[in-house]
Coordinates of C-alpha atoms in Angstrom, one line a residue:
M114 CA -6.8 9.1 -31.7
F115 CA -3.2 8.7 -30.0
C116 CA -2.1 6.0 -27.7
Y117 CA 1.4 5.2 -26.7
Q118 CA 0.5 2.8 -24.0
C119 CA 2.3 -0.1 -25.1
E120 CA 5.6 -1.0 -26.2
Q121 CA 4.8 -1.4 -29.9
T122 CA 3.5 1.9 -30.4
A123 CA 3.7 3.1 -34.2
K124 CA 7.4 4.1 -34.8
G125 CA 8.0 4.1 -31.1
E126 CA 6.1 7.4 -30.8
G127 CA 2.2 6.8 -31.0
C128 CA -0.6 4.9 -32.8
T129 CA -2.7 8.0 -34.7
K130 CA -4.5 6.1 -37.1
I131 CA -5.4 2.7 -35.8
G132 CA -3.5 0.8 -33.0
V133 CA -0.9 -1.6 -33.9
C134 CA -3.0 -3.7 -31.2
G135 CA -6.3 -3.8 -33.8
K136 CA -7.6 -1.0 -31.5
Q137 CA -10.1 1.2 -33.7
P138 CA -10.3 5.0 -33.5
D139 CA -13.8 4.8 -31.8
V140 CA -12.4 2.3 -29.1
A141 CA -9.4 4.6 -28.1
A142 CA -11.8 7.4 -27.9
L143 CA -14.3 5.3 -25.8
Q144 CA -11.5 4.1 -23.5
D145 CA -10.3 8.1 -23.0
M146 CA -13.7 8.7 -22.8
L147 CA -13.9 6.0 -19.7
I148 CA -10.8 6.9 -18.0
H149 CA -11.7 10.6 -18.1
S150 CA -15.1 9.9 -16.2
L151 CA -12.9 7.3 -14.1
K152 CA -11.1 10.1 -12.8
G153 CA -14.5 12.4 -12.3
L154 CA -15.4 9.3 -10.1
S155 CA -12.2 9.3 -8.1
V156 CA -12.5 12.8 -7.1
V157 CA -15.7 11.9 -5.4
A158 CA -14.8 9.1 -4.0
V159 CA -11.7 10.8 -2.5
E160 CA -13.6 13.3 -1.1
G161 CA -15.8 10.8 0.1
R162 CA -13.0 9.1 2.2
K163 CA -12.7 12.2 4.3
V164 CA -16.3 11.9 5.2
G165 CA -16.0 8.1 6.1
V166 CA -18.0 7.4 2.5
K167 CA -16.8 4.2 1.2
D168 CA -18.6 2.5 -1.8
N169 CA -17.2 -1.1 -2.4
T170 CA -19.6 -1.2 -5.4
V171 CA -17.8 2.0 -6.4
N172 CA -14.2 0.1 -5.8
R173 CA -14.7 -2.6 -7.8
F174 CA -16.3 -1.0 -10.8
T175 CA -13.4 1.5 -10.9
C176 CA -10.9 -1.1 -10.7
E177 CA -13.1 -3.3 -13.9
G178 CA -13.6 0.1 -15.4
V179 CA -9.8 0.9 -15.7
F180 CA -8.6 -2.8 -16.3
S181 CA -10.7 -2.5 -19.4
T182 CA -8.2 -0.2 -21.1
L183 CA -5.4 -2.1 -20.7
T184 CA -4.0 -3.2 -24.2
N185 CA -5.2 -6.4 -25.5
V186 CA -8.1 -6.4 -23.1
S187 CA -11.4 -5.2 -24.3
F188 CA -12.1 -3.5 -28.5
D189 CA -15.9 -3.9 -28.2
A190 CA -16.9 -0.4 -28.2
D191 CA -20.6 -1.6 -26.8
R192 CA -18.9 -2.6 -23.7
F193 CA -17.2 0.7 -23.3
V194 CA -20.4 2.8 -23.9
D195 CA -21.9 0.7 -21.3
L196 CA -18.8 1.4 -18.9
I197 CA -19.3 5.0 -19.3
H198 CA -22.9 5.2 -18.6
A199 CA -22.7 3.0 -15.4
C200 CA -19.7 5.6 -14.6
A201 CA -22.0 8.4 -14.9
V202 CA -24.7 6.5 -12.4
H203 CA -22.1 5.7 -10.0
K204 CA -20.6 9.1 -9.6
R205 CA -24.2 10.8 -9.6
A206 CA -25.3 8.3 -6.6
L207 CA -22.0 8.7 -4.8
K208 CA -22.3 12.2 -4.9
E209 CA -25.2 12.3 -3.0
K210 CA -24.2 9.9 -0.5
V211 CA -20.7 12.7 0.1
K212 CA -22.7 15.3 0.3
A213 CA -25.3 14.0 2.4
A214 CA -22.1 12.9 5.1
G215 CA -20.7 16.6 4.9
G216 CA -18.5 16.2 2.0
K217 CA -17.3 18.9 -0.3
V218 CA -18.5 17.7 -4.0
D219 CA -20.8 20.7 -4.7
A220 CA -17.9 21.9 -7.4
V221 CA -17.5 18.6 -9.2
E222 CA -18.8 18.7 -12.6
E223 CA -22.3 17.0 -13.1
C224 CA -21.9 14.1 -15.4
R225 CA -24.8 13.0 -17.5
C226 CA -22.9 10.8 -19.7
D227 CA -25.4 8.0 -19.2
R228 CA -27.8 10.2 -21.3
K229 CA -25.7 10.3 -24.4
S230 CA -25.5 8.3 -27.4
K231 CA -22.3 6.3 -28.7
E232 CA -21.6 9.1 -31.2
E233 CA -21.6 11.4 -28.6
L234 CA -19.3 9.5 -26.3
I235 CA -16.9 9.4 -28.8
A236 CA -16.9 12.8 -29.8
I237 CA -16.2 13.9 -26.2
G238 CA -13.7 11.0 -26.0
E239 CA -11.9 12.8 -28.6
T240 CA -11.5 16.1 -26.8
V241 CA -10.3 14.3 -23.4
G242 CA -7.5 12.1 -24.4
I243 CA -3.5 11.8 -23.9
L244 CA -3.3 15.0 -26.1
A245 CA -5.6 17.1 -24.3
D246 CA -3.8 19.4 -22.7
Q247 CA -0.5 20.1 -24.2
S248 CA 0.1 23.3 -22.3
E249 CA 0.9 21.4 -19.0
N250 CA 4.8 20.8 -18.5
E251 CA 5.9 18.0 -20.5
D252 CA 7.7 16.5 -17.7
I253 CA 4.5 16.6 -15.5
W254 CA 2.2 15.1 -18.5
S255 CA 4.8 12.6 -19.0
L256 CA 4.9 11.4 -15.1
K257 CA 1.1 11.8 -15.3
Q258 CA 1.0 9.1 -18.1
L259 CA 3.2 6.9 -16.1
L260 CA 1.0 6.9 -13.1
I261 CA -2.0 6.6 -14.9
Y262 CA -0.2 3.1 -16.9
G263 CA 1.1 2.3 -13.5
I264 CA -2.8 2.1 -12.1
K265 CA -3.9 0.2 -15.1
G266 CA -1.4 -2.5 -14.1
L267 CA -2.5 -2.1 -10.3
A268 CA -6.1 -2.3 -11.2
A269 CA -5.7 -5.1 -12.9
Y270 CA -4.1 -7.3 -10.5
A271 CA -6.7 -5.5 -7.8
D272 CA -9.4 -6.9 -10.0
H273 CA -7.6 -10.5 -10.1
A274 CA -7.6 -10.8 -6.4
A275 CA -10.9 -9.4 -5.7
I276 CA -12.3 -12.4 -7.8
L277 CA -10.5 -14.7 -5.6
G278 CA -12.6 -12.8 -2.5
K279 CA -9.1 -10.9 -1.4
S280 CA -9.2 -6.9 -1.1
D281 CA -8.3 -3.9 0.8
D282 CA -9.4 -0.6 0.8
A283 CA -5.8 0.9 0.7
V284 CA -5.5 -0.6 -2.6
F285 CA -8.7 1.2 -4.1
A286 CA -8.0 4.2 -2.1
F287 CA -5.1 4.7 -4.0
V288 CA -6.6 4.4 -7.0
H289 CA -9.3 6.4 -6.7
E290 CA -6.0 9.0 -5.3
G291 CA -3.9 9.0 -7.9
L292 CA -6.4 8.8 -10.6
A293 CA -7.9 12.5 -9.1
A294 CA -4.1 13.8 -8.9
T295 CA -3.8 13.3 -12.6
L296 CA -6.6 15.9 -12.9
K297 CA -4.7 18.8 -10.9
K298 CA -3.0 21.6 -12.4
D299 CA -0.7 22.9 -9.6
V300 CA 1.4 19.4 -9.0
T301 CA 5.1 19.6 -9.0
V302 CA 7.5 17.0 -10.8
D303 CA 8.6 16.0 -7.0
E304 CA 5.1 15.3 -6.0
M305 CA 4.1 13.1 -9.6
V306 CA 7.7 11.3 -9.1
G307 CA 6.3 10.2 -5.1
L308 CA 2.7 9.2 -6.5
A309 CA 4.2 6.8 -8.9
L310 CA 6.6 5.2 -7.1
K311 CA 3.9 5.2 -4.1
C312 CA 1.6 3.2 -6.9
G313 CA 4.6 0.6 -7.2
E314 CA 4.0 0.4 -3.2
V315 CA 0.5 0.3 -3.7
N316 CA 1.2 -2.8 -6.2
L317 CA 2.9 -4.9 -3.5
K318 CA 0.1 -4.6 -1.6
A319 CA -2.2 -5.9 -4.5
M320 CA 0.0 -8.6 -5.8
E321 CA 0.3 -10.3 -2.1
L322 CA -3.5 -10.0 -2.0
L323 CA -3.2 -12.0 -5.2
D324 CA -0.7 -14.4 -4.5
A325 CA -3.2 -14.8 -0.8
G326 CA -5.9 -15.7 -3.4
N327 CA -4.4 -17.9 -5.9
T328 CA -2.1 -20.2 -3.0
G329 CA -5.2 -20.3 -0.6
R330 CA -7.5 -21.6 -2.8
Y331 CA -5.5 -23.7 -5.1
G332 CA -2.3 -24.3 -2.9
H333 CA 1.6 -23.2 -3.5
P334 CA 2.7 -24.3 -6.9
V335 CA 5.2 -27.0 -7.0
P336 CA 7.4 -28.2 -9.4
T337 CA 5.6 -29.7 -12.4
K338 CA 6.9 -31.1 -15.5
V339 CA 4.2 -30.0 -18.3
P340 CA 3.8 -31.9 -21.8
L341 CA 3.8 -29.7 -24.7
G342 CA 2.5 -32.5 -26.9
A343 CA -1.2 -33.4 -27.1
R344 CA -3.4 -35.8 -26.5
A345 CA -6.3 -37.8 -28.1
G346 CA -9.2 -36.4 -27.9
K347 CA -11.5 -33.1 -27.5
A348 CA -10.0 -30.1 -26.5
I349 CA -10.3 -27.0 -24.8
L350 CA -7.3 -24.2 -24.6
V351 CA -7.3 -21.5 -22.0
S352 CA -5.3 -18.3 -22.3
G353 CA -5.2 -15.4 -20.5
H354 CA -4.2 -14.9 -16.8
D355 CA -7.5 -16.1 -14.4
L356 CA -7.1 -19.3 -12.3
K357 CA -10.4 -19.1 -10.9
D358 CA -11.9 -19.2 -14.5
L359 CA -9.9 -21.7 -15.3
E360 CA -11.4 -24.1 -12.5
D361 CA -14.7 -23.2 -13.5
I362 CA -13.8 -24.9 -16.7
L363 CA -12.2 -27.6 -15.2
K364 CA -15.4 -28.4 -13.2
Q365 CA -17.5 -28.1 -15.5
T366 CA -15.6 -30.2 -18.3
E367 CA -15.1 -33.4 -15.7
G368 CA -16.2 -36.5 -16.9
K369 CA -16.6 -34.9 -20.7
G370 CA -14.0 -36.5 -22.5
I371 CA -12.6 -33.3 -23.3
N372 CA -9.0 -32.3 -22.6
V373 CA -7.7 -28.6 -21.0
Y374 CA -4.8 -27.0 -22.6
T375 CA -3.3 -23.9 -21.1
H376 CA -1.8 -21.3 -23.4
G377 CA 0.2 -18.3 -22.3
E378 CA 0.5 -16.9 -19.1
M379 CA -1.9 -19.9 -17.7
L380 CA 1.0 -22.3 -17.9
P381 CA 2.3 -21.5 -14.4
C382 CA -1.5 -23.1 -13.6
H383 CA 0.1 -26.3 -13.9
G384 CA 1.9 -26.1 -10.5
Y385 CA -1.1 -25.4 -8.8
P386 CA -1.9 -28.5 -6.6
G387 CA -5.5 -27.9 -6.3
L388 CA -5.3 -27.2 -10.4
K389 CA -3.2 -30.3 -11.2
K390 CA -5.6 -32.9 -9.4
Y391 CA -8.0 -32.9 -12.4
S392 CA -6.7 -35.6 -14.6
H393 CA -8.1 -33.8 -17.8
F394 CA -5.9 -31.2 -17.3
Y395 CA -3.5 -32.1 -19.6
G396 CA -0.7 -30.1 -21.0
H397 CA 0.6 -26.2 -22.5
Y398 CA -0.4 -25.6 -26.3
G399 CA 1.4 -22.8 -28.0
T400 CA 3.7 -19.7 -26.9
A401 CA 3.2 -16.3 -25.9
W402 CA 0.2 -14.1 -27.0
Q403 CA 1.1 -12.4 -29.8
N404 CA 1.6 -15.8 -31.5
Q405 CA -2.4 -16.5 -31.1
A406 CA -3.4 -16.1 -34.6
K407 CA -1.4 -18.8 -36.3
E408 CA -1.6 -21.0 -32.8
F409 CA -5.5 -20.7 -32.7
D410 CA -5.7 -21.5 -36.4
A411 CA -4.3 -25.0 -35.7
F412 CA -6.3 -25.7 -32.5
P413 CA -8.7 -28.1 -33.1
G414 CA -11.4 -27.4 -30.5
A415 CA -12.7 -24.6 -28.4
I416 CA -10.8 -21.7 -26.9
I417 CA -11.6 -19.5 -24.0
M418 CA -9.9 -15.8 -23.6
T419 CA -9.8 -14.8 -19.8
T420 CA -8.3 -11.7 -18.5
N421 CA -6.0 -9.7 -21.3
C422 CA -4.0 -10.8 -24.2
I423 CA -6.4 -11.3 -26.8
Q424 CA -5.6 -10.2 -30.9
K425 CA -8.2 -10.0 -33.7
P426 CA -9.2 -13.4 -34.5
R427 CA -8.9 -15.1 -37.8
D428 CA -12.1 -16.0 -39.5
T429 CA -11.1 -19.6 -39.4
Y430 CA -11.4 -19.6 -35.5
A431 CA -13.8 -16.5 -34.6
D432 CA -16.8 -19.2 -34.4
H433 CA -14.8 -21.3 -31.6
I434 CA -13.1 -18.5 -29.8
F435 CA -14.7 -17.3 -27.1
T436 CA -14.3 -14.5 -24.1
T437 CA -14.9 -14.2 -20.6
G438 CA -14.4 -11.4 -17.9
L439 CA -13.7 -8.2 -19.2
V440 CA -12.0 -9.2 -22.5
G441 CA -14.0 -8.4 -25.6
W442 CA -14.1 -8.7 -29.3
P443 CA -17.1 -7.3 -31.6
G444 CA -18.8 -10.7 -33.1
V445 CA -17.0 -12.9 -30.4
M446 CA -19.4 -14.6 -28.1
H447 CA -19.2 -13.4 -24.6
I448 CA -19.9 -15.5 -21.6
A449 CA -20.7 -13.3 -19.2
D450 CA -22.0 -15.7 -16.2
K451 CA -18.8 -18.1 -16.4
N452 CA -21.3 -20.9 -17.3
F453 CA -19.3 -22.1 -20.0
S454 CA -21.4 -24.9 -21.4
P455 CA -21.5 -22.9 -24.9
A456 CA -17.3 -23.7 -25.4
I457 CA -18.1 -27.2 -24.2
K458 CA -20.6 -27.8 -26.8
K459 CA -18.6 -26.3 -29.5
A460 CA -15.6 -28.6 -28.2
L461 CA -17.5 -31.4 -28.4
A462 CA -18.6 -30.8 -32.0
M463 CA -14.8 -30.2 -32.9
P464 CA -12.5 -32.8 -34.0
G465 CA -10.2 -32.4 -31.1
F466 CA -6.8 -33.8 -31.7
A467 CA -7.1 -37.4 -33.9
A468 CA -3.9 -39.1 -31.8
D469 CA -1.6 -38.7 -28.9
T470 CA 1.4 -36.4 -30.0
Q471 CA 5.1 -36.3 -28.4
G472 CA 6.7 -33.0 -27.4
K473 CA 9.1 -31.6 -25.0
T474 CA 8.5 -31.6 -21.5
I475 CA 9.3 -28.4 -19.4
M476 CA 9.0 -27.2 -16.0
T477 CA 7.3 -24.8 -14.1
G478 CA 5.8 -23.8 -10.6
F479 CA 9.2 -22.5 -9.0
A480 CA 7.4 -20.2 -7.0
R481 CA 8.9 -18.5 -4.1
N482 CA 7.9 -21.9 -1.7
A483 CA 9.5 -24.2 -4.2
V484 CA 12.9 -22.5 -4.8
L485 CA 13.0 -21.0 -1.0
G486 CA 12.3 -24.8 0.2
V487 CA 15.7 -25.6 -1.2
A488 CA 17.5 -22.1 -0.2
D489 CA 19.9 -24.1 1.8
K490 CA 21.6 -26.0 -0.9
V491 CA 21.2 -22.3 -3.0
I492 CA 23.5 -20.7 0.0
E493 CA 25.9 -23.6 0.0
A494 CA 26.2 -23.7 -4.4
V495 CA 26.9 -19.7 -4.0
K496 CA 29.1 -20.0 -0.9
G497 CA 31.0 -23.1 -2.6
K498 CA 31.1 -20.7 -5.5
A499 CA 29.5 -23.5 -8.0
L500 CA 27.0 -21.0 -8.4
R501 CA 28.2 -17.6 -9.4
H502 CA 24.8 -15.4 -10.4
F503 CA 21.2 -15.2 -10.4
F504 CA 19.7 -13.6 -13.6
L505 CA 15.8 -12.4 -13.2
V506 CA 15.0 -12.6 -17.3
G507 CA 11.2 -12.0 -17.6
G508 CA 8.4 -9.7 -18.5
C509 CA 6.3 -9.3 -21.5
D510 CA 6.8 -11.0 -24.5
G511 CA 5.9 -9.0 -28.1
A512 CA 6.3 -8.8 -32.0
K513 CA 8.7 -5.9 -32.1
P514 CA 12.4 -6.8 -33.8
G515 CA 14.8 -6.6 -31.1
R516 CA 13.1 -9.5 -28.6
N517 CA 15.7 -12.5 -30.0
Y518 CA 18.2 -10.6 -27.3
Y519 CA 16.7 -12.7 -24.3
T520 CA 16.7 -15.8 -26.1
E521 CA 20.3 -14.8 -27.0
F522 CA 21.1 -13.9 -23.5
V523 CA 19.8 -16.7 -21.6
E524 CA 21.4 -19.2 -24.3
K525 CA 24.4 -17.2 -23.4
V526 CA 24.7 -17.4 -19.9
P527 CA 27.5 -19.3 -18.6
K528 CA 26.7 -22.8 -16.8
D529 CA 27.8 -21.7 -13.4
C530 CA 24.5 -19.1 -13.0
V531 CA 20.8 -19.5 -12.8
V532 CA 17.9 -17.8 -15.0
L533 CA 14.7 -16.9 -13.1
T534 CA 11.8 -16.0 -15.0
L535 CA 8.3 -15.1 -14.8
A536 CA 5.8 -13.9 -17.5
C537 CA 5.1 -14.4 -21.2
G538 CA 9.0 -13.1 -22.0
K539 CA 9.8 -16.5 -21.0
F540 CA 8.9 -18.2 -24.0
R541 CA 11.6 -16.8 -25.7
F542 CA 13.3 -19.7 -24.1
F543 CA 10.9 -21.4 -21.7
D544 CA 11.4 -25.0 -23.4
K545 CA 15.3 -24.9 -23.6
D546 CA 17.3 -27.4 -21.5
L547 CA 20.0 -25.8 -19.4
G548 CA 20.7 -28.5 -17.3
D549 CA 21.4 -27.8 -13.4
I550 CA 23.4 -27.0 -10.4
G551 CA 23.9 -29.4 -7.6
G552 CA 20.3 -30.6 -9.0
I553 CA 19.2 -27.0 -9.0
P554 CA 17.8 -26.5 -12.5
R555 CA 19.2 -23.6 -13.9
L556 CA 16.0 -22.8 -15.4
L557 CA 13.5 -21.6 -12.7
D558 CA 9.8 -20.4 -14.1
I559 CA 8.4 -18.7 -10.8
G560 CA 5.2 -18.1 -12.9
Q561 CA 2.7 -15.5 -14.2
C562 CA 3.7 -11.6 -14.4
N563 CA 2.2 -11.0 -10.9
D564 CA 4.3 -13.4 -9.7
A565 CA 7.0 -10.9 -9.6
Y566 CA 5.9 -11.0 -5.9
S567 CA 7.0 -14.3 -5.8
A568 CA 10.4 -13.1 -7.2
I569 CA 10.9 -10.2 -4.8
Q570 CA 10.2 -12.6 -1.5
I571 CA 12.9 -15.2 -3.0
A572 CA 15.2 -12.1 -3.3
V573 CA 14.4 -10.7 0.1
A574 CA 15.3 -14.0 1.8
L575 CA 18.6 -14.9 0.0
A576 CA 19.3 -11.4 0.9
N577 CA 18.6 -11.5 4.5
A578 CA 20.2 -15.3 4.3
F579 CA 23.3 -13.7 3.1
G580 CA 23.1 -10.7 5.6
C581 CA 23.4 -8.1 2.9
G582 CA 20.9 -6.1 0.7
V583 CA 18.9 -7.1 -2.6
N584 CA 21.2 -4.4 -4.1
D585 CA 24.3 -6.4 -3.4
L586 CA 22.9 -9.8 -4.2
P587 CA 24.7 -11.5 -6.9
L588 CA 21.5 -10.9 -8.8
S589 CA 20.8 -8.9 -12.1
M590 CA 17.0 -7.9 -13.8
I591 CA 16.9 -8.2 -17.3
L592 CA 13.2 -7.1 -18.1
S593 CA 11.5 -7.1 -21.3
W594 CA 7.8 -4.8 -21.2
Y595 CA 5.0 -4.4 -23.3
E596 CA 2.4 -3.3 -21.4
Q597 CA 0.6 -1.8 -18.2
K598 CA 1.0 -4.6 -15.8
A599 CA 4.9 -4.4 -16.7
C600 CA 4.6 -0.8 -16.4
V601 CA 3.7 -1.1 -12.4
I602 CA 5.8 -4.2 -11.6
L603 CA 8.8 -2.2 -12.7
L604 CA 7.3 0.9 -10.3
S605 CA 7.0 -1.8 -7.7
L606 CA 10.9 -2.5 -8.0
L607 CA 11.9 1.0 -7.8
H608 CA 9.6 1.7 -5.1
L609 CA 11.9 -1.0 -3.3
G610 CA 15.4 1.2 -4.2
I611 CA 16.2 -1.8 -6.7
K612 CA 19.0 -0.7 -8.9
D613 CA 20.7 -1.7 -12.3
I614 CA 17.8 -2.7 -14.1
R615 CA 18.3 -3.6 -17.5
L616 CA 15.0 -2.9 -20.1
G617 CA 13.9 -3.5 -23.2
P618 CA 13.5 -3.8 -25.8
S619 CA 12.7 -0.4 -26.1
L620 CA 12.3 2.7 -23.4
P621 CA 8.2 3.8 -23.0
A622 CA 7.4 6.5 -25.6
F623 CA 5.5 8.5 -22.6
I624 CA 9.0 8.9 -20.7
T625 CA 10.6 12.3 -21.6
P626 CA 14.4 12.7 -21.3
N627 CA 14.2 14.5 -18.3
V628 CA 12.2 12.0 -16.7
L629 CA 14.5 9.4 -17.8
N630 CA 17.2 11.1 -16.3
V631 CA 15.7 10.7 -12.9
L632 CA 15.1 7.2 -13.1
V633 CA 18.8 7.1 -14.4
E634 CA 20.2 8.7 -11.6
N635 CA 18.1 7.3 -8.7
F636 CA 17.9 3.9 -10.0
N637 CA 20.4 3.8 -12.6
I638 CA 18.0 1.9 -14.9
M639 CA 19.3 1.4 -18.5
P640 CA 18.6 -0.3 -21.7
I641 CA 19.7 -3.7 -23.0
K642 CA 22.5 -3.5 -25.3
T643 CA 23.7 -6.8 -26.6
A644 CA 23.8 -10.2 -25.1
E645 CA 27.6 -10.2 -25.2
E646 CA 27.8 -6.6 -24.1
D647 CA 25.7 -7.0 -21.2
L648 CA 26.6 -10.0 -19.6
K649 CA 30.1 -8.8 -19.9
A650 CA 29.2 -5.8 -18.0
I651 CA 27.5 -7.5 -15.3
L652 CA 29.9 -10.8 -15.1
G653 CA 33.5 -9.1 -15.9

């Protein structure tokens, strides 16, 4: 196997025996095989659009398939076999539709993967992975990987949005265009850079759709106090990202004496009026995804994993953790039909919390409407020099050494500056009391990783208010990355022309020196140093 799609890849170079994430070689090969199959399906879909053939089932399937290969989503080999088989069936059917409409698909390779065993698919997958064509120009090869990882993040957001009934064929069209382009041998560096930036542009649309789905269904987030302690009683813990899953769980547990807690990226859900209305939606438990083994081990109730971020469950809680959606782990009970009664039954059978426990209270819910609702105070504070600078400190958290930088950075940010944050990177400092500036909290939790859309809208609105460009604002972005959603958000920021981004804790292994030079020359993207050095460079 060879995989280097996440920040914690072995030795900063690539996982070759077993994934740092826990991915086994057979799963790695099947994921490579699925991506290869989806590229072939995409070639047919691109040709189909030329002759007016669009298939929404294929669109949704493509995004679900790509999303399944994102870091920490699914580790279940059998599920990947099913996806590869389904991809072959979709490709064959779509090819017939396109051919009947006059499309040129005769040269497209026939796919018979639905007739192959798991062992045969693993063997093929080992030949079509990242290292399959070492003869290609290394910079184009690097850019193709960047594009694929960007598409993985884009597909995730498109899938989240589609679950809430929000979609746009332009998003699906690009997913197919981008995947198909990675099969081409005659592309240039400039063409690949253009496709990577286009991926960032299309991702803005996907995040806008997801934002519309979330706010349209649950209302705009409002500043909300969230307890970190526990309430006596039975308990269910919900992790991942999916608001619709949380809503279903809240509805199905209503009146059953079960308190529902969030974990990880579900924390911002407490700010949505349509979710916080449930009286048994209590508080937040635990921190970021990489600490789940220890934290889940101590949780006295059922645990439900939505979307991504699962790690290998310990034996001590393997019988009361459940997956849903695209998440999968061998041997863990999967709830495919959104009937969460097995998890509810397990929660009722477990002890729950024996007594109320006091903990800190933290704030969330500072999405764009909440922040822009006090924009006049923000503008006044800046003009009056009470507020000197904004720092967006956000992104993915992880276990690799060096991430304490983000804690130290926030602790050392001067008291006349405000920290905006989003995604699970916030768990390095989310419970710190930074005080306020004239009633404006100095730590503003904007939301999940996809709420980068909110952060962008805040920045654009402030730039308009001050009559300048976003790059001219007293705003600096200090970002951490781990997986592919972070990759596509970075591409979105680059598409917008955002400069001077500091990225860490290390740079992607799949970026060659020449590609890095392009990013440095055009966007002045730079690695983090120390908190003291970076603050001095930014503030003077």
